[in-house]
Coordinates of C-alpha atoms and ligand atoms in Angstrom, one line a residue:
M8 CA -176.9 -111.2 -66.7
N9 CA -174.2 -110.3 -69.2
G10 CA -175.0 -107.1 -71.0
W11 CA -175.2 -108.8 -74.4
Q12 CA -178.2 -110.7 -73.2
Q13 CA -180.2 -107.5 -73.1
I14 CA -180.3 -107.7 -76.8
V15 CA -183.3 -109.7 -78.0
G16 CA -182.7 -111.8 -81.1
H17 CA -179.9 -110.8 -83.6
D18 CA -177.9 -113.7 -82.1
W19 CA -175.4 -113.9 -84.9
A20 CA -174.7 -110.1 -84.7
V21 CA -174.0 -110.4 -81.0
E22 CA -171.7 -113.4 -81.7
L23 CA -169.8 -111.5 -84.3
L24 CA -169.2 -108.4 -82.2
S25 CA -168.5 -110.2 -78.9
G26 CA -166.3 -112.6 -80.8
A27 CA -164.3 -109.7 -82.3
I28 CA -163.5 -108.4 -78.9
R29 CA -162.7 -111.9 -77.5
H30 CA -160.3 -112.6 -80.3
G31 CA -158.7 -109.1 -80.4
R32 CA -160.0 -108.4 -83.9
V33 CA -162.2 -105.4 -83.4
G34 CA -162.7 -103.6 -86.7
H35 CA -162.4 -99.8 -87.3
A36 CA -165.8 -99.4 -88.7
Y37 CA -169.1 -101.2 -88.7
L38 CA -172.3 -100.5 -90.6
V39 CA -175.4 -101.7 -88.9
T40 CA -178.4 -101.7 -91.2
G41 CA -182.1 -102.6 -90.6
P42 CA -185.6 -101.1 -90.4
A43 CA -186.2 -98.3 -87.9
Q44 CA -186.3 -99.4 -84.2
V45 CA -185.3 -102.9 -85.0
G46 CA -182.4 -102.6 -82.5
K47 CA -179.4 -101.0 -84.3
T48 CA -178.5 -98.4 -81.8
T49 CA -179.1 -100.8 -78.9
L50 CA -176.7 -103.2 -80.4
A51 CA -174.1 -100.4 -81.0
R52 CA -174.5 -99.1 -77.5
V53 CA -173.9 -102.6 -75.9
F54 CA -170.9 -103.0 -78.2
A55 CA -169.5 -99.7 -76.9
Q56 CA -170.1 -100.9 -73.4
A57 CA -168.3 -104.2 -74.0
L58 CA -165.4 -102.3 -75.6
N59 CA -164.9 -100.1 -72.5
C60 CA -166.3 -102.2 -69.6
T61 CA -164.0 -102.3 -66.6
A62 CA -165.2 -105.6 -65.2
P63 CA -162.1 -107.7 -64.4
E64 CA -163.4 -110.9 -66.1
P65 CA -163.5 -110.4 -69.9
D66 CA -166.4 -112.9 -70.2
S67 CA -168.7 -110.8 -68.0
R68 CA -168.2 -107.7 -70.2
P69 CA -170.3 -105.7 -70.6
C70 CA -171.3 -106.0 -67.0
G71 CA -173.9 -103.2 -67.1
T72 CA -173.0 -102.1 -63.6
C73 CA -169.5 -100.5 -63.7
R74 CA -169.2 -96.8 -64.1
S75 CA -168.2 -97.0 -67.7
C76 CA -171.2 -99.3 -68.6
Q77 CA -173.6 -97.0 -66.8
L78 CA -172.3 -93.9 -68.5
V79 CA -172.6 -95.5 -71.9
A80 CA -176.2 -96.6 -71.1
K81 CA -177.0 -92.9 -70.4
D82 CA -175.1 -91.7 -73.5
R83 CA -172.8 -89.7 -71.1
H84 CA -169.5 -91.6 -71.5
P85 CA -166.8 -89.1 -72.4
D86 CA -165.3 -91.5 -75.0
V87 CA -168.6 -92.8 -76.6
R88 CA -170.4 -90.3 -78.8
L89 CA -173.9 -90.8 -80.1
E90 CA -174.5 -88.6 -83.1
S91 CA -177.9 -88.1 -84.9
G92 CA -178.9 -85.6 -87.6
E93 CA -180.6 -82.4 -86.6
L94 CA -184.4 -82.2 -87.0
S95 CA -185.7 -79.7 -89.5
G96 CA -189.1 -78.2 -89.8
R97 CA -190.6 -80.9 -92.0
G98 CA -189.7 -83.6 -89.5
K99 CA -186.7 -84.7 -91.5
R100 CA -183.2 -85.3 -89.9
T101 CA -180.0 -84.1 -91.5
L102 CA -176.4 -84.8 -90.5
K103 CA -174.5 -81.7 -91.4
I104 CA -170.9 -81.2 -92.2
D105 CA -170.3 -79.1 -89.0
Q106 CA -171.4 -82.0 -86.9
I107 CA -169.2 -84.4 -88.8
R108 CA -166.2 -82.1 -88.5
E109 CA -166.8 -81.7 -84.7
L110 CA -167.0 -85.5 -84.4
Q111 CA -163.8 -85.9 -86.4
R112 CA -162.0 -83.4 -84.1
S113 CA -163.1 -85.3 -81.0
L114 CA -162.0 -88.6 -82.4
T115 CA -158.4 -87.4 -82.9
L116 CA -158.1 -86.8 -79.1
T117 CA -156.9 -89.6 -76.9
A118 CA -159.6 -91.5 -74.9
A119 CA -160.2 -89.8 -71.6
E120 CA -161.4 -92.9 -69.7
G121 CA -162.0 -95.8 -71.9
R122 CA -159.9 -98.2 -73.9
Y123 CA -161.6 -97.1 -77.1
K124 CA -163.2 -94.0 -78.5
V125 CA -166.5 -95.0 -80.0
A126 CA -168.6 -93.0 -82.4
I127 CA -172.1 -94.2 -83.1
V128 CA -173.5 -92.2 -86.0
R129 CA -177.2 -92.9 -86.4
D130 CA -179.1 -93.0 -89.7
F131 CA -176.1 -92.1 -91.8
E132 CA -178.3 -91.8 -94.9
S133 CA -179.3 -88.5 -93.4
A134 CA -175.8 -87.1 -94.0
N135 CA -175.8 -84.7 -96.9
A136 CA -173.2 -85.3 -99.6
N137 CA -170.6 -82.9 -98.1
A138 CA -170.9 -84.4 -94.7
A139 CA -170.6 -88.0 -96.1
N140 CA -167.6 -87.1 -98.2
A141 CA -165.9 -85.4 -95.2
F142 CA -166.4 -88.5 -93.1
L143 CA -164.8 -90.6 -95.7
K144 CA -161.4 -89.4 -94.6
T145 CA -162.0 -90.7 -91.1
L146 CA -163.1 -94.1 -92.5
E147 CA -160.0 -94.3 -94.7
E148 CA -157.5 -93.4 -92.0
P149 CA -159.2 -94.0 -88.7
P150 CA -157.2 -92.8 -85.7
P151 CA -155.9 -95.6 -83.5
R152 CA -158.3 -97.1 -80.9
V153 CA -161.3 -95.6 -82.6
V154 CA -164.3 -97.7 -83.4
I155 CA -167.0 -96.2 -85.7
V156 CA -170.5 -97.6 -85.8
L157 CA -172.8 -96.2 -88.5
T158 CA -176.4 -97.1 -88.7
A159 CA -178.7 -96.9 -91.7
S160 CA -181.9 -98.4 -93.1
E161 CA -179.9 -100.1 -95.8
A162 CA -176.4 -100.1 -97.2
D163 CA -177.7 -99.0 -100.6
A164 CA -178.8 -95.7 -99.0
L165 CA -175.2 -94.7 -98.5
L166 CA -172.3 -93.8 -100.8
P167 CA -170.7 -97.0 -101.9
T168 CA -167.3 -95.6 -100.8
I169 CA -168.7 -95.3 -97.3
A170 CA -170.4 -98.7 -97.1
S171 CA -167.4 -100.5 -98.6
R172 CA -165.2 -99.3 -95.8
C173 CA -167.4 -100.7 -93.1
Q174 CA -168.0 -104.2 -91.9
A175 CA -171.7 -104.9 -92.7
I176 CA -174.1 -106.1 -90.0
T177 CA -177.6 -106.5 -91.3
L178 CA -180.4 -106.7 -88.7
R179 CA -183.5 -108.4 -89.9
P180 CA -187.0 -107.9 -88.3
L181 CA -187.5 -110.3 -85.4
T182 CA -190.3 -112.9 -85.6
Y183 CA -193.6 -112.0 -84.2
A184 CA -193.2 -114.7 -81.5
I185 CA -189.9 -113.3 -80.2
V186 CA -191.3 -109.8 -79.9
E187 CA -194.4 -111.1 -78.1
R188 CA -192.4 -113.2 -75.7
A189 CA -189.9 -110.4 -75.0
L190 CA -192.7 -107.9 -74.3
Q191 CA -194.3 -110.2 -71.8
E192 CA -191.2 -111.5 -70.1
R193 CA -189.0 -108.5 -70.0
W194 CA -191.3 -105.5 -70.2
R195 CA -194.2 -107.2 -68.3
V196 CA -196.7 -106.2 -71.0
P197 CA -200.1 -108.0 -70.4
A198 CA -200.7 -110.9 -72.9
D199 CA -203.4 -109.2 -75.0
K200 CA -201.5 -106.0 -75.5
A201 CA -198.3 -107.9 -76.2
R202 CA -200.1 -109.8 -78.9
L203 CA -201.4 -106.7 -80.6
L204 CA -198.1 -104.8 -80.3
A205 CA -196.1 -107.8 -81.6
H206 CA -198.3 -107.9 -84.7
L207 CA -198.2 -104.1 -85.3
A208 CA -194.4 -103.9 -84.7
E209 CA -193.5 -105.9 -87.8
G210 CA -190.4 -107.3 -86.1
R211 CA -189.2 -104.0 -84.7
L212 CA -189.0 -104.6 -80.9
G213 CA -187.9 -101.0 -80.2
W214 CA -191.2 -99.8 -81.7
A215 CA -193.2 -102.2 -79.7
V216 CA -191.5 -101.3 -76.4
A217 CA -192.0 -97.6 -77.2
C218 CA -195.7 -98.2 -77.8
A219 CA -196.0 -100.2 -74.5
E220 CA -194.4 -97.3 -72.6
K221 CA -196.3 -94.5 -74.4
P222 CA -200.0 -95.3 -74.8
Q223 CA -200.3 -92.1 -77.0
L224 CA -198.5 -93.9 -79.8
L225 CA -201.2 -96.6 -80.0
A226 CA -203.9 -93.9 -79.7
D227 CA -202.3 -92.1 -82.7
R228 CA -202.4 -95.2 -84.7
A229 CA -206.1 -95.8 -83.9
N230 CA -206.8 -92.2 -85.0
R231 CA -205.0 -92.7 -88.3
L232 CA -207.0 -95.8 -89.0
D233 CA -210.2 -93.9 -88.1
K234 CA -209.3 -91.3 -90.7
L235 CA -209.2 -94.0 -93.3
E236 CA -212.5 -95.5 -92.2
Q237 CA -214.0 -92.0 -92.3
A238 CA -212.8 -91.5 -95.8
L239 CA -214.2 -94.7 -97.3
P240 CA -217.9 -93.9 -97.2
L241 CA -217.3 -90.3 -98.4
S242 CA -218.4 -88.9 -101.7
R243 CA -215.8 -87.4 -104.1
V244 CA -216.6 -83.8 -102.9
D245 CA -216.2 -84.8 -99.3
R246 CA -212.9 -86.6 -100.1
F247 CA -211.5 -83.3 -101.5
G248 CA -212.5 -81.7 -98.2
L249 CA -210.8 -84.4 -96.2
A250 CA -207.6 -84.1 -98.2
E251 CA -207.6 -80.4 -97.6
Q252 CA -208.1 -81.0 -93.8
L253 CA -205.3 -83.6 -93.6
T254 CA -202.7 -81.5 -95.5
R255 CA -203.0 -78.8 -92.9
T256 CA -200.6 -80.9 -90.8
P257 CA -198.1 -82.0 -93.5
E258 CA -195.6 -83.3 -90.9
E259 CA -198.1 -86.0 -89.9
L260 CA -198.8 -87.3 -93.4
P261 CA -195.9 -89.8 -93.6
D262 CA -197.0 -91.6 -90.4
L263 CA -200.6 -91.5 -91.5
L264 CA -199.8 -93.1 -94.8
R265 CA -197.6 -95.7 -93.2
V266 CA -200.5 -96.8 -91.1
W267 CA -202.8 -96.9 -94.1
L268 CA -200.2 -98.8 -96.1
G269 CA -200.2 -101.5 -93.4
W270 CA -204.0 -101.7 -93.6
W271 CA -203.9 -102.2 -97.4
R272 CA -201.2 -104.8 -97.1
D273 CA -203.3 -106.7 -94.7
L274 CA -206.3 -106.5 -97.1
L275 CA -204.2 -107.8 -100.0
L276 CA -202.9 -110.7 -97.9
L277 CA -206.5 -111.6 -97.0
A278 CA -207.7 -111.2 -100.6
N279 CA -204.9 -113.5 -101.7
G280 CA -206.0 -116.0 -99.1
N281 CA -202.7 -115.6 -97.2
G282 CA -204.1 -114.2 -94.0
G283 CA -203.3 -117.2 -91.8
A284 CA -202.1 -117.0 -88.2
G285 CA -199.6 -114.2 -87.5
A286 CA -199.8 -113.0 -91.1
I287 CA -201.7 -109.8 -90.8
T288 CA -200.6 -106.7 -88.9
N289 CA -203.8 -105.0 -87.8
V290 CA -205.2 -108.0 -85.8
D291 CA -207.5 -105.8 -83.9
H292 CA -209.3 -104.9 -87.2
E293 CA -209.3 -108.4 -88.6
E294 CA -213.0 -108.9 -88.9
R295 CA -213.5 -105.6 -90.7
L296 CA -210.5 -106.4 -93.0
R297 CA -211.9 -109.9 -93.8
T298 CA -215.2 -108.3 -94.8
L299 CA -213.7 -105.8 -97.2
A300 CA -211.3 -108.4 -98.6
Q301 CA -214.3 -110.4 -99.7
E302 CA -216.2 -107.3 -101.0
W303 CA -213.6 -105.5 -103.0
P304 CA -211.9 -106.9 -106.1
R305 CA -208.3 -108.0 -105.5
D306 CA -207.1 -105.8 -108.3
A307 CA -208.6 -102.7 -106.7
I308 CA -206.9 -103.5 -103.4
L309 CA -203.6 -104.0 -105.1
R310 CA -204.0 -100.7 -107.0
C311 CA -204.7 -98.8 -103.7
L312 CA -201.8 -100.4 -102.0
K313 CA -199.4 -99.3 -104.8
A314 CA -200.9 -95.8 -104.9
T315 CA -200.4 -95.4 -101.2
E316 CA -196.9 -96.6 -101.4
E317 CA -196.2 -94.1 -104.3
E318 CA -197.8 -91.3 -102.4
L319 CA -195.4 -91.9 -99.5
T320 CA -192.4 -91.7 -101.9
H321 CA -193.8 -88.5 -103.4
L322 CA -194.1 -86.9 -100.0
E323 CA -190.5 -87.7 -99.2
R324 CA -189.6 -85.9 -102.4
N325 CA -191.6 -82.8 -101.3
A326 CA -194.3 -83.2 -103.9
N327 CA -197.5 -81.1 -103.7
A328 CA -199.0 -83.0 -100.7
R329 CA -202.6 -81.8 -101.2
L330 CA -202.9 -82.6 -104.8
A331 CA -201.3 -86.0 -104.3
L332 CA -203.5 -86.9 -101.4
E333 CA -206.6 -85.9 -103.3
V334 CA -205.7 -88.2 -106.1
L335 CA -205.0 -91.0 -103.6
L336 CA -208.3 -90.6 -101.8
L337 CA -210.3 -90.4 -105.0
G338 CA -208.8 -93.7 -106.0
Y339 CA -209.9 -95.5 -102.9
P340 CA -213.0 -97.6 -103.3
R341 CA -216.2 -96.4 -101.7
T342 CA -218.0 -98.3 -99.0
S343 CA -221.8 -97.7 -98.4
P344 CA -222.5 -95.0 -95.9
V345 CA -223.2 -96.0 -92.3
P346 CA -224.0 -98.8 -91.4
A347 CA -220.7 -100.3 -92.5
A348 CA -220.8 -102.4 -95.7
R349 CA -221.5 -106.1 -95.4
P350 CA -220.3 -108.8 -97.8
I351 CA -222.5 -109.3 -100.8
S352 CA -222.8 -113.1 -100.2
A353 CA -222.7 -114.3 -96.7
P354 CA -219.9 -116.7 -96.0
Ligands
ZN412 ZN1 -169.1 -102.8 -67.2

């Protein structure tokens, strides 16, 4: 199997990059954008392998088996650098100017083993303004035989001067069916689990594979949904208490709210009558979601969805997490206390 085939989907991106090598038209800089874990770094790594693979037949590059390909796969090739921002206390990554300077120094040296020096800089939106501006010089006058691959969630998240100097490659989420098939065929995930993961992944295969390999991730998601279900029957006073409890671990709030957001989106789809096959994400909660979608007014669902979305944005701007979470929880509709609410009119 040729190494490009390990990339699931994104056919045109593979064609573009492999074609560039085939026709001797490799660019100096690429910007690969797309949602988290959709396959940006995987694509960049396979490209780096193809650029430096030592297989004699160009058509079989990257071979995946030569020393060069193996070193790239382990992120240990002397001429291929993978750079990510450093994690700070609040779980946020930042690319600092020192890292960029060190990378620039290394790019001016001649390749030790490979044909190209490749720098893969992940999530370039995490570069602070100084770091981004410093890197601009390298993009304007790249050293010979250097290929830079930046990744980012979207081009708009970067300085226009950076984005405009890179060839853009936008990766879209994969279809549910592609993710499900890949999980079953390549990662040997049992059918039931593959179906659930493919729905939850929202087209991000990397996320689905990580979940298949680390059961804790799915357990975390189940806990986050439980927290929401716990909140719904609570009185106002008890919701204040829950907000207080949840803000004791502020680093977990963004992931918590992302799971809640997916749940509200599903509810809105169902309330709008758009919950056909493959539409909703939380398929393992479908019955419960259908019940609530009938019971709650559509406007209330829409309002909660928007409020949850705004709360996520607030958190990213370091707003007062507890206050914001209190407001959010108070705005959620209340279900009757146990047993769970039933629709007013039976379907
Ligand atoms: Zn190779």
